[in-house]
Coordinates of C-alpha atoms and ligand atoms in Angstrom, one line a residue:
M26 CA -108.2 49.1 55.5
S27 CA -106.4 46.0 54.2
L28 CA -108.3 42.9 53.0
F29 CA -108.2 39.7 55.0
T30 CA -106.9 36.5 53.5
S31 CA -109.7 34.4 52.0
G32 CA -108.7 31.6 54.4
S33 CA -109.4 33.8 57.5
V34 CA -112.7 35.0 56.0
E35 CA -113.7 31.4 55.6
R36 CA -112.7 30.7 59.2
V37 CA -114.9 33.5 60.4
K38 CA -117.9 32.1 58.5
E39 CA -117.1 28.7 59.9
A40 CA -116.9 29.9 63.5
S41 CA -120.0 32.1 63.3
D42 CA -123.3 30.8 64.5
I43 CA -125.6 32.2 61.8
V44 CA -128.8 31.2 63.7
E45 CA -127.6 33.1 66.7
V46 CA -126.6 36.2 64.7
I47 CA -129.9 36.3 62.8
S48 CA -132.0 35.6 66.0
A49 CA -131.1 39.0 67.2
H50 CA -133.3 40.4 64.4
T51 CA -136.1 37.9 64.1
D52 CA -137.4 34.9 66.0
L53 CA -136.4 31.7 64.3
K54 CA -138.1 28.3 64.8
R55 CA -136.5 25.0 63.9
S56 CA -138.3 23.2 61.1
G57 CA -136.5 20.0 60.0
T58 CA -132.9 20.8 59.2
R59 CA -133.7 24.5 58.8
Y60 CA -134.9 27.4 60.8
T61 CA -137.7 29.7 59.6
G62 CA -139.1 33.0 60.7
L63 CA -140.5 36.3 59.7
C64 CA -138.2 38.0 57.2
P65 CA -136.2 40.8 58.9
F66 CA -135.9 42.6 55.5
H67 CA -139.5 43.0 54.5
D68 CA -142.9 43.2 56.2
E69 CA -144.8 39.9 56.3
R70 CA -147.3 38.0 58.4
S71 CA -146.3 34.5 57.6
P72 CA -142.7 33.3 57.6
S73 CA -140.9 33.0 54.3
F74 CA -137.5 33.5 55.7
S75 CA -135.3 30.5 56.0
V76 CA -131.9 29.8 57.5
D77 CA -129.7 26.8 56.7
P78 CA -127.4 26.2 59.6
T79 CA -125.3 23.6 57.9
E80 CA -124.7 25.6 54.7
K81 CA -124.7 28.7 56.9
L82 CA -126.9 30.6 54.5
Y83 CA -130.1 32.6 54.7
H84 CA -132.8 33.2 52.1
C85 CA -136.2 34.9 51.9
F86 CA -138.7 33.4 49.5
G87 CA -140.7 36.6 49.8
C88 CA -138.3 39.4 48.9
G89 CA -135.5 37.3 47.5
V90 CA -132.7 38.5 49.8
G91 CA -130.1 35.9 50.8
G92 CA -126.5 35.3 51.5
D93 CA -124.0 34.2 54.2
V94 CA -123.6 35.5 57.7
I95 CA -121.2 38.3 56.6
K96 CA -123.7 39.5 54.1
F97 CA -126.4 39.4 56.7
I98 CA -124.3 41.7 59.0
E99 CA -123.5 44.0 56.1
E100 CA -127.2 44.3 55.1
K101 CA -128.9 44.3 58.4
E102 CA -126.5 46.1 60.7
G103 CA -125.1 48.5 58.0
L104 CA -121.5 47.6 58.4
P105 CA -119.1 47.6 55.5
F106 CA -117.6 44.2 54.6
P107 CA -114.3 44.6 56.4
E108 CA -116.1 45.8 59.5
A109 CA -118.6 43.0 59.3
V110 CA -115.8 40.5 59.1
E111 CA -114.0 42.1 62.0
A112 CA -117.1 42.2 64.1
L113 CA -117.8 38.5 63.6
A114 CA -114.1 37.6 64.1
E115 CA -114.2 39.4 67.4
R116 CA -117.5 37.9 68.5
Y117 CA -116.4 34.3 67.6
G118 CA -112.8 34.6 68.5
V119 CA -111.2 34.2 65.1
E120 CA -107.7 35.6 64.5
L121 CA -107.8 37.5 61.2
E122 CA -104.9 37.4 58.8
R123 CA -104.4 40.2 56.4
E124 CA -103.2 40.2 52.8
A125 CA -99.7 41.5 52.5
E126 CA -100.1 44.9 53.9
D127 CA -98.2 48.1 53.2
P128 CA -95.8 48.1 56.1
K129 CA -96.7 51.7 56.9
A130 CA -100.4 51.0 57.0
E131 CA -99.8 47.9 59.1
E132 CA -97.8 49.9 61.6
M133 CA -100.6 52.5 61.8
R134 CA -103.3 49.9 62.2
K135 CA -101.3 48.3 65.0
Q136 CA -100.7 51.6 66.7
R137 CA -104.4 52.4 66.5
G138 CA -105.2 49.1 68.1
R139 CA -102.8 49.9 71.0
L140 CA -104.4 53.3 71.5
T141 CA -107.9 51.8 71.5
E142 CA -106.8 49.3 74.1
L143 CA -105.4 52.1 76.3
L144 CA -108.6 54.1 76.0
E145 CA -110.5 51.0 77.0
R146 CA -108.4 50.4 80.1
T147 CA -108.7 54.1 81.0
A148 CA -112.4 54.0 80.6
G149 CA -112.5 51.0 83.0
F150 CA -110.5 52.9 85.5
Y151 CA -112.7 56.0 85.4
A152 CA -115.8 53.8 85.8
I153 CA -114.4 52.1 88.9
F154 CA -113.3 55.5 90.3
L155 CA -116.9 56.8 89.9
R156 CA -118.4 53.8 91.6
D157 CA -116.0 53.5 94.5
A158 CA -113.8 56.6 95.2
P159 CA -114.8 59.0 98.0
Q160 CA -113.6 61.9 95.8
A161 CA -116.3 60.9 93.2
K162 CA -119.1 61.6 95.6
K163 CA -120.1 64.9 93.9
A164 CA -120.1 63.2 90.6
R165 CA -122.4 60.4 91.9
E166 CA -124.7 63.0 93.4
Y167 CA -124.9 65.0 90.2
L168 CA -125.7 61.9 88.1
E169 CA -128.3 60.8 90.6
S170 CA -129.9 64.2 90.6
R171 CA -130.3 63.8 86.9
G172 CA -132.3 60.7 87.6
L173 CA -129.8 58.3 86.2
S174 CA -129.6 54.9 87.8
A175 CA -126.5 53.0 88.6
E176 CA -127.4 50.3 86.1
A177 CA -127.8 52.8 83.3
L178 CA -124.5 54.5 84.2
N179 CA -122.8 51.1 84.3
E180 CA -124.3 50.1 80.9
F181 CA -122.7 53.2 79.3
G182 CA -119.5 52.9 81.3
V183 CA -119.8 56.4 82.7
G184 CA -116.9 57.3 84.9
C185 CA -115.1 60.0 86.8
A186 CA -111.6 61.4 86.4
P187 CA -109.8 62.1 89.6
G188 CA -108.6 65.6 90.4
S189 CA -104.9 64.8 90.4
W190 CA -102.5 65.8 87.7
E191 CA -101.0 62.5 86.6
T192 CA -103.0 59.5 87.7
V193 CA -103.9 58.5 84.1
L194 CA -100.4 59.3 82.9
V195 CA -98.7 57.1 85.5
R196 CA -101.2 54.3 85.1
G197 CA -100.7 54.3 81.4
Q198 CA -96.9 54.2 81.7
R199 CA -97.1 51.3 84.2
A200 CA -99.2 49.4 81.7
G201 CA -96.4 49.7 79.2
Y202 CA -97.4 52.7 77.1
S203 CA -95.0 55.4 76.2
V204 CA -95.8 59.0 77.0
E205 CA -96.1 59.7 73.3
E206 CA -98.8 57.0 73.0
I207 CA -100.7 58.3 76.0
E208 CA -100.6 61.8 74.4
A209 CA -101.7 60.4 71.0
A210 CA -104.7 58.8 72.7
G211 CA -105.6 62.3 73.9
L212 CA -105.4 61.4 77.6
V213 CA -102.6 63.8 78.6
L214 CA -101.4 67.2 77.5
K215 CA -97.9 68.6 77.3
S216 CA -97.2 71.2 80.0
Q217 CA -96.7 74.8 78.9
K218 CA -93.0 74.8 79.7
G219 CA -92.6 71.8 77.4
K220 CA -91.4 69.6 80.2
G221 CA -93.6 66.8 81.3
H222 CA -97.2 65.9 80.7
Y223 CA -100.4 66.1 82.8
D224 CA -103.8 64.4 82.6
R225 CA -106.3 66.1 80.3
F226 CA -109.4 65.1 82.2
R227 CA -109.4 66.1 85.9
S228 CA -112.3 66.3 88.3
R229 CA -114.7 65.6 85.6
I230 CA -117.5 63.1 84.8
V231 CA -116.4 61.2 81.8
F232 CA -118.5 59.6 79.1
P233 CA -116.7 57.1 76.9
I234 CA -117.6 57.7 73.3
R235 CA -117.6 54.5 71.3
D236 CA -117.9 53.6 67.6
A237 CA -120.7 51.5 66.2
R238 CA -118.9 48.4 67.2
G239 CA -118.4 49.5 70.8
R240 CA -114.7 50.4 70.7
V241 CA -113.8 53.5 72.8
Q242 CA -112.8 56.3 70.5
G243 CA -112.5 59.1 73.1
F244 CA -114.2 60.8 76.0
G245 CA -116.6 63.6 76.6
A246 CA -116.0 65.1 80.0
R247 CA -118.3 67.4 82.0
A248 CA -117.1 69.7 84.7
L249 CA -117.7 68.7 88.3
L250 CA -117.0 71.9 90.1
P251 CA -119.2 75.0 89.6
D252 CA -116.3 77.3 88.6
Q253 CA -114.6 74.8 86.4
K254 CA -114.2 76.0 82.8
P255 CA -115.0 75.0 80.2
K256 CA -118.1 73.0 81.1
Y257 CA -117.4 70.3 78.5
V258 CA -114.0 69.0 77.3
N259 CA -113.7 66.4 74.6
S260 CA -110.9 64.2 73.4
P261 CA -108.9 66.0 70.8
E262 CA -109.6 65.3 67.1
G263 CA -107.2 62.7 66.0
A264 CA -106.5 59.3 64.7
L265 CA -109.4 57.8 66.7
Y266 CA -111.8 60.5 67.6
S267 CA -113.6 62.8 65.2
K268 CA -116.5 64.7 66.7
R269 CA -118.4 65.2 63.5
R270 CA -118.3 61.5 62.7
T271 CA -119.3 60.3 66.1
L272 CA -122.7 59.6 67.6
Y273 CA -122.8 59.0 71.3
G274 CA -124.6 55.8 72.1
I275 CA -124.5 54.4 68.6
E276 CA -123.2 51.1 69.8
R277 CA -126.2 50.5 72.1
A278 CA -128.8 52.1 69.8
R279 CA -127.8 50.3 66.7
P280 CA -129.8 47.1 67.1
E281 CA -132.9 49.0 68.0
M282 CA -132.5 51.4 65.2
V283 CA -132.1 48.6 62.7
K284 CA -135.2 46.9 64.1
S285 CA -137.5 49.9 64.2
G286 CA -136.0 51.8 61.3
R287 CA -136.0 54.9 63.5
A288 CA -133.2 56.9 65.3
L289 CA -133.9 59.4 68.0
V290 CA -131.4 62.2 67.9
V291 CA -130.8 64.1 71.1
E292 CA -128.1 66.6 72.2
G293 CA -126.3 65.4 75.2
Y294 CA -124.8 62.4 76.9
T295 CA -127.2 62.3 79.8
D296 CA -130.1 62.6 77.4
V297 CA -129.1 59.4 75.7
I298 CA -128.6 57.6 79.0
A299 CA -132.0 58.8 80.3
C300 CA -133.7 57.7 77.1
H301 CA -132.2 54.2 77.2
Q302 CA -133.1 53.9 80.9
A303 CA -136.7 54.8 80.0
G304 CA -136.7 52.1 77.4
I305 CA -136.3 54.4 74.4
R306 CA -133.3 52.5 73.1
D307 CA -132.8 54.0 69.7
A308 CA -131.5 57.3 71.1
V309 CA -128.1 58.8 70.1
A310 CA -126.5 62.2 70.7
I311 CA -124.9 64.5 68.3
M312 CA -122.9 66.2 71.1
G313 CA -123.6 69.6 69.9
T314 CA -126.5 71.4 68.3
A315 CA -125.9 70.7 64.6
I316 CA -126.1 67.3 63.0
T317 CA -123.3 66.8 60.5
P318 CA -123.4 65.2 57.1
D319 CA -121.2 62.4 58.4
Q320 CA -123.6 61.7 61.2
V321 CA -126.5 61.7 58.8
K322 CA -124.6 59.2 56.7
L323 CA -123.9 57.0 59.7
L324 CA -127.5 57.0 60.7
S325 CA -128.8 56.2 57.3
G326 CA -126.9 53.0 57.4
Y327 CA -129.2 51.8 60.2
A328 CA -132.5 53.7 60.1
E329 CA -134.8 55.1 57.5
E330 CA -135.9 58.0 59.6
A331 CA -134.4 60.2 62.3
V332 CA -136.4 62.1 64.8
L333 CA -134.6 65.2 66.0
A334 CA -135.4 66.0 69.6
L335 CA -133.1 69.0 70.1
D336 CA -133.3 72.2 72.0
A337 CA -136.4 74.2 71.1
D338 CA -134.7 77.5 71.3
R339 CA -133.7 79.6 68.3
A340 CA -130.3 78.1 67.9
G341 CA -131.7 74.6 68.1
R342 CA -134.3 75.3 65.5
E343 CA -131.7 76.8 63.1
A344 CA -129.6 73.7 63.6
M345 CA -132.5 71.4 62.7
L346 CA -133.2 73.4 59.6
R347 CA -129.6 73.1 58.5
A348 CA -130.0 69.4 58.8
Q349 CA -132.4 69.6 55.9
A350 CA -129.5 70.5 53.7
V351 CA -127.6 67.3 54.7
G352 CA -130.6 65.0 55.1
G353 CA -130.2 63.5 51.7
R354 CA -132.6 61.0 50.2
K355 CA -131.9 58.0 52.3
L356 CA -132.8 59.4 55.7
Q357 CA -136.1 61.1 56.4
L358 CA -135.7 63.8 59.0
R359 CA -138.5 64.6 61.4
V360 CA -138.6 67.1 64.2
A361 CA -140.1 66.6 67.6
R362 CA -141.4 69.8 69.1
M363 CA -139.8 70.0 72.5
P364 CA -141.0 72.2 75.3
E365 CA -138.7 75.2 75.5
G366 CA -135.9 75.1 78.0
K367 CA -136.2 71.4 78.8
D368 CA -134.0 68.6 77.5
P369 CA -135.0 64.9 77.3
A370 CA -133.2 64.0 80.5
D371 CA -135.2 66.7 82.4
L372 CA -138.4 65.5 80.9
L373 CA -137.8 61.8 81.6
A374 CA -136.6 62.4 85.1
G375 CA -139.6 64.6 85.7
G376 CA -140.8 62.3 88.4
D377 CA -144.5 62.9 87.9
G378 CA -144.5 60.8 84.7
A379 CA -146.5 63.5 82.9
S380 CA -143.5 65.2 81.4
A381 CA -142.2 61.8 80.3
S382 CA -145.4 61.0 78.5
A383 CA -145.3 64.5 77.0
F384 CA -141.8 63.7 75.7
R385 CA -143.0 60.4 74.2
A386 CA -145.9 62.1 72.6
A387 CA -143.6 64.8 71.1
I388 CA -141.6 62.0 69.5
E389 CA -144.6 60.2 68.1
S390 CA -146.1 63.3 66.6
A391 CA -142.8 64.5 65.1
E392 CA -143.3 66.6 61.9
D393 CA -141.5 66.1 58.7
L394 CA -138.6 68.6 58.6
P395 CA -140.0 70.6 55.6
V396 CA -143.3 70.9 57.4
F397 CA -141.6 72.0 60.6
H398 CA -139.5 74.5 58.5
V399 CA -142.6 76.1 56.9
H400 CA -144.3 76.3 60.3
T401 CA -141.2 78.0 61.7
L402 CA -141.1 80.5 58.8
L403 CA -144.7 81.3 59.3
D404 CA -144.4 81.7 63.0
D405 CA -141.5 84.1 62.6
A406 CA -143.0 86.1 59.7
D407 CA -144.5 89.5 60.0
L408 CA -148.0 88.6 58.8
A409 CA -149.5 92.0 59.6
T410 CA -148.4 93.7 56.4
P411 CA -148.6 92.6 52.7
A412 CA -144.9 93.1 52.3
G413 CA -144.2 90.8 55.3
R414 CA -146.6 88.2 53.9
D415 CA -144.9 88.5 50.5
R416 CA -141.6 87.8 52.1
A417 CA -143.0 84.9 54.0
L418 CA -144.5 83.5 50.8
D419 CA -141.2 83.8 49.0
E420 CA -139.5 81.8 51.7
V421 CA -142.1 79.1 52.2
V422 CA -142.7 78.3 48.5
A423 CA -139.0 77.5 48.2
V424 CA -139.4 74.9 50.9
I425 CA -142.6 73.4 49.6
A426 CA -141.2 73.3 46.0
A427 CA -138.5 70.8 47.3
M428 CA -141.1 68.5 48.8
P429 CA -142.4 65.5 46.8
D430 CA -145.9 65.6 45.6
S431 CA -148.0 64.3 48.4
I432 CA -151.1 64.9 50.6
T433 CA -148.8 66.4 53.2
R434 CA -147.6 68.9 50.6
E435 CA -151.1 69.7 49.5
E436 CA -152.3 70.3 53.0
L437 CA -149.4 72.5 53.8
M438 CA -150.1 74.6 50.7
R439 CA -153.7 75.1 51.9
E440 CA -152.4 76.0 55.4
V441 CA -150.0 78.5 53.9
A442 CA -152.7 80.2 51.8
D443 CA -154.9 80.3 54.9
R444 CA -152.3 81.8 57.2
L445 CA -151.0 84.3 54.6
D446 CA -154.6 85.2 53.7
A447 CA -153.7 84.5 50.1
D448 CA -155.4 82.8 47.2
P449 CA -154.5 79.1 47.1
G450 CA -153.9 79.5 43.4
L451 CA -151.2 82.0 44.0
V452 CA -149.4 79.7 46.4
A453 CA -149.6 76.8 43.9
R454 CA -148.4 79.0 41.0
R455 CA -145.5 80.3 43.0
T456 CA -144.6 76.9 44.2
A457 CA -144.5 75.6 40.7
V458 CA -141.9 78.1 39.6
A459 CA -139.9 78.4 42.8
P460 CA -136.4 77.1 42.7
K461 CA -136.1 74.0 44.8
G462 CA -133.9 74.1 47.7
G463 CA -135.6 75.5 50.7
A464 CA -135.2 78.8 52.4
P465 CA -132.1 79.2 54.5
P466 CA -132.2 79.6 58.2
R467 CA -131.9 83.3 58.9
A468 CA -129.5 83.3 61.9
P469 CA -125.8 83.5 61.3
E470 CA -123.9 80.2 61.2
P471 CA -122.9 78.9 64.6
A472 CA -119.4 77.8 65.4
E473 CA -118.9 74.5 63.7
P474 CA -115.8 75.2 61.7
A475 CA -114.6 71.7 61.7
A476 CA -117.2 70.4 59.3
P477 CA -116.4 71.5 55.7
A478 CA -119.8 70.3 54.3
P479 CA -122.6 71.1 54.1
Q480 CA -122.4 74.4 52.5
R481 CA -124.2 77.2 54.1
A482 CA -127.8 77.3 53.0
L483 CA -128.3 79.6 50.1
N484 CA -130.4 82.8 50.3
S485 CA -133.2 83.4 47.8
R486 CA -131.0 85.4 45.4
E487 CA -128.3 82.8 45.5
R488 CA -130.8 80.1 44.9
R489 CA -132.1 82.0 41.8
E490 CA -128.5 82.3 40.5
V491 CA -127.8 78.7 40.9
G492 CA -131.2 77.7 39.7
L493 CA -131.0 79.7 36.5
L494 CA -127.5 78.5 35.7
A495 CA -128.5 74.9 36.3
M496 CA -131.5 75.4 33.9
C497 CA -129.0 76.8 31.3
V498 CA -127.1 73.5 31.6
K499 CA -130.2 71.4 31.3
L500 CA -131.6 73.3 28.4
P501 CA -128.5 74.5 26.5
A502 CA -130.5 75.7 23.5
E503 CA -132.4 78.3 25.6
G504 CA -129.5 78.7 28.1
E505 CA -127.1 80.2 25.6
A506 CA -129.1 83.3 25.2
F507 CA -129.4 83.8 29.0
L508 CA -125.7 83.3 29.5
E509 CA -125.2 86.1 27.0
K510 CA -127.6 88.5 28.7
L511 CA -126.2 87.8 32.2
T512 CA -123.3 89.9 33.5
D513 CA -121.1 89.6 36.6
A514 CA -123.4 92.3 38.2
H515 CA -126.3 89.9 38.2
F516 CA -124.5 87.6 40.7
S517 CA -124.0 88.0 44.4
R518 CA -121.4 85.2 44.6
P519 CA -118.2 85.4 42.7
A520 CA -118.4 81.7 42.1
A521 CA -121.6 82.1 40.3
A522 CA -120.2 84.8 38.1
R523 CA -117.2 82.6 37.3
A524 CA -119.5 79.7 36.5
R525 CA -121.4 81.8 34.0
A526 CA -118.2 82.7 32.3
W527 CA -117.2 79.1 32.2
L528 CA -120.5 77.9 30.9
R529 CA -120.5 80.3 28.0
D530 CA -117.6 78.3 26.5
H531 CA -118.4 74.9 27.9
L532 CA -122.2 74.6 27.8
E533 CA -122.1 71.3 25.9
D534 CA -120.2 69.5 28.5
P535 CA -119.6 71.7 31.6
M536 CA -117.3 69.2 33.4
Q537 CA -115.0 68.7 30.5
G538 CA -111.7 70.3 31.1
L539 CA -112.7 71.6 34.5
S540 CA -109.7 71.4 36.9
R541 CA -110.2 70.1 40.4
E542 CA -107.4 72.5 41.5
D543 CA -109.9 75.4 41.2
E544 CA -112.0 74.1 43.9
E545 CA -114.5 77.0 44.0
L546 CA -115.4 76.7 40.3
F547 CA -115.2 73.0 40.3
S548 CA -117.7 72.4 43.1
Y549 CA -120.0 75.1 41.9
V550 CA -120.2 73.7 38.4
A551 CA -120.5 70.1 39.7
D552 CA -123.4 71.3 41.8
L553 CA -125.0 72.8 38.7
K554 CA -124.6 69.6 36.8
L555 CA -126.3 67.6 39.6
R556 CA -129.2 70.1 39.8
A557 CA -129.6 70.0 36.1
D558 CA -130.0 66.3 36.2
E559 CA -132.5 66.4 39.0
E560 CA -134.5 69.5 38.7
P561 CA -137.1 70.6 36.2
A562 CA -136.5 73.5 33.8
S563 CA -138.5 75.5 31.3
G564 CA -138.1 78.6 29.2
E565 CA -140.7 80.4 31.4
A566 CA -138.9 79.5 34.6
M567 CA -135.7 80.7 33.1
E568 CA -137.2 84.0 32.1
L569 CA -138.7 84.5 35.5
S570 CA -135.4 83.8 37.2
F571 CA -133.6 86.1 34.9
L572 CA -136.1 88.9 35.6
E573 CA -135.6 88.4 39.3
L574 CA -131.9 88.6 39.0
E575 CA -132.2 91.7 36.9
R576 CA -134.3 93.2 39.6
A577 CA -131.7 92.2 42.2
R578 CA -129.0 93.9 40.1
I579 CA -131.0 97.1 39.9
D580 CA -131.6 96.9 43.7
D581 CA -127.8 96.8 44.0
E582 CA -127.5 99.9 41.9
I583 CA -130.2 101.7 43.8
A584 CA -128.5 100.8 47.1
A585 CA -125.1 102.0 45.7
A586 CA -126.7 105.3 44.7
E587 CA -128.2 105.7 48.2
T588 CA -124.9 104.9 49.9
N589 CA -123.4 107.7 47.9
G590 CA -125.9 110.1 49.4
G591 CA -128.0 110.9 46.3
P592 CA -131.5 109.8 45.6
P593 CA -131.7 106.8 43.3
P594 CA -131.9 107.9 39.6
V595 CA -135.5 108.0 38.3
E596 CA -134.6 105.8 35.4
L597 CA -133.6 103.0 37.9
Q598 CA -136.8 103.4 39.8
R599 CA -138.8 103.2 36.6
R600 CA -136.9 100.1 35.4
R601 CA -137.5 98.4 38.7
A602 CA -141.2 99.0 38.7
E603 CA -141.4 97.7 35.2
L604 CA -139.6 94.5 36.2
T605 CA -141.8 94.0 39.2
E606 CA -144.8 94.1 37.0
R607 CA -143.4 91.7 34.5
I608 CA -142.4 89.3 37.3
A609 CA -146.0 89.5 38.7
R610 CA -147.4 88.9 35.2
S611 CA -145.3 85.9 34.5
Q612 CA -146.2 84.4 37.8
S613 CA -149.9 84.6 37.3
Ligands
ZN18 ZN1 -138.0 39.0 52.8

């Protein structure tokens, strides 16, 4: 995005009413020439926040924040500078001038503006069609059956696409748009024979999907007829719409999220609308089952914590666990335990009020994601046999190891010892040496190929591989010897084997001379470097990881022997037993 001329930024500041902007976040009272109120940036009982309407500046004597109206929007609403300027310019009707812009970029920006305008018009048309058209009766009935009021539908601009083939196409052309533009906006498709175009959304309920500033980016459309496939159609990925970067309802949830510091994450369009209708105004939808890193990043600009209220079935649980990998440090993820088979819209429309209060209670008592993860692992584990409990312990200590030291963590460890019928000391020792990272969800990855990151969660062997290599980077003096002892056969991932070979020659400075072209090696080594900076290492932990990788290597050999039909060689068996004993010894 190009920068605006300083003159036009000044005009935006001049035109903005800083008292009005800040009043959306805290109550301001006039006091002489200034306004004062409780600081929206820190917790306080008596007001130390002051706004000067003539200088157009704010300042807090409590926590020291301060700046102009643009800074306020940046800080409080989480918009980057250019977007903050644009938002204010739009709100106060200031025409922005840009610094000399690359003509190509300028052309693209203008084109995007036209497409957004077209989407906005089309959304308006769909909304009126839903409200008034006799053909939209089924759509109105369906939405009503979901308990959604006309006001709530209107607030979200929900609409209905007519069943005809070219209503939107013709309307767009009449409004002065070329067929190419209407196609680029994702509203029409080229017909199979290559001649002509037809409307993408037909006989569907359409939900306009907006960005944080409320501009329509695309549509989600739900089938209206029972035999209509697929059930949901979205705008195509393109210049404006990107599913993984979008949160449905963000434009309406944003102020509440900023105020409360919380975001409620649900799955579907109607869930969001039902929540807002019920006064839960920090709800957004991820429009799928898995939250993406981009969505987490977007949320962390507004809230400190996100409560996931997603489907309680297996896939939903796996999806929430994957979120752990993308949660990052800025956004705390919590999980609301939802009654199985019910979504928030069902619960809130329950009529009796009891299911609505159950939903609110589930949100209030949401568990931290790692706690939820440990509970899920324990629930799924086979606790009847020592081997099953061993496996469960393996998995849970990895999750607990990644948690910060806290009462929650202590309590969880006690609970784990209790449920596994194990000595609390064993759980503590195992946690102390476990590689941080968290056990992976066990189900196969669901279809979400569009998102390149995050990487699949690592299994326990892969975690040991990466953990040991990272410790080699952190403690090069000890690491050198381990890198010599390790062979390709110790690694289950080729990238790990390649990283070991690289580290043998580049342990001093692993990133030095590493080419970005070799993406696999580059990202693996970069990850090692990060882990080395953040995670603890010790000679004992390295030795333990090495023994475990050695045992995994022998397991591979035993498995290979068995595949070839023969019994595994006695020597291998003996060696494995010896390793198991050494591992047990070094853990106690
Ligand atoms: Zn303050």
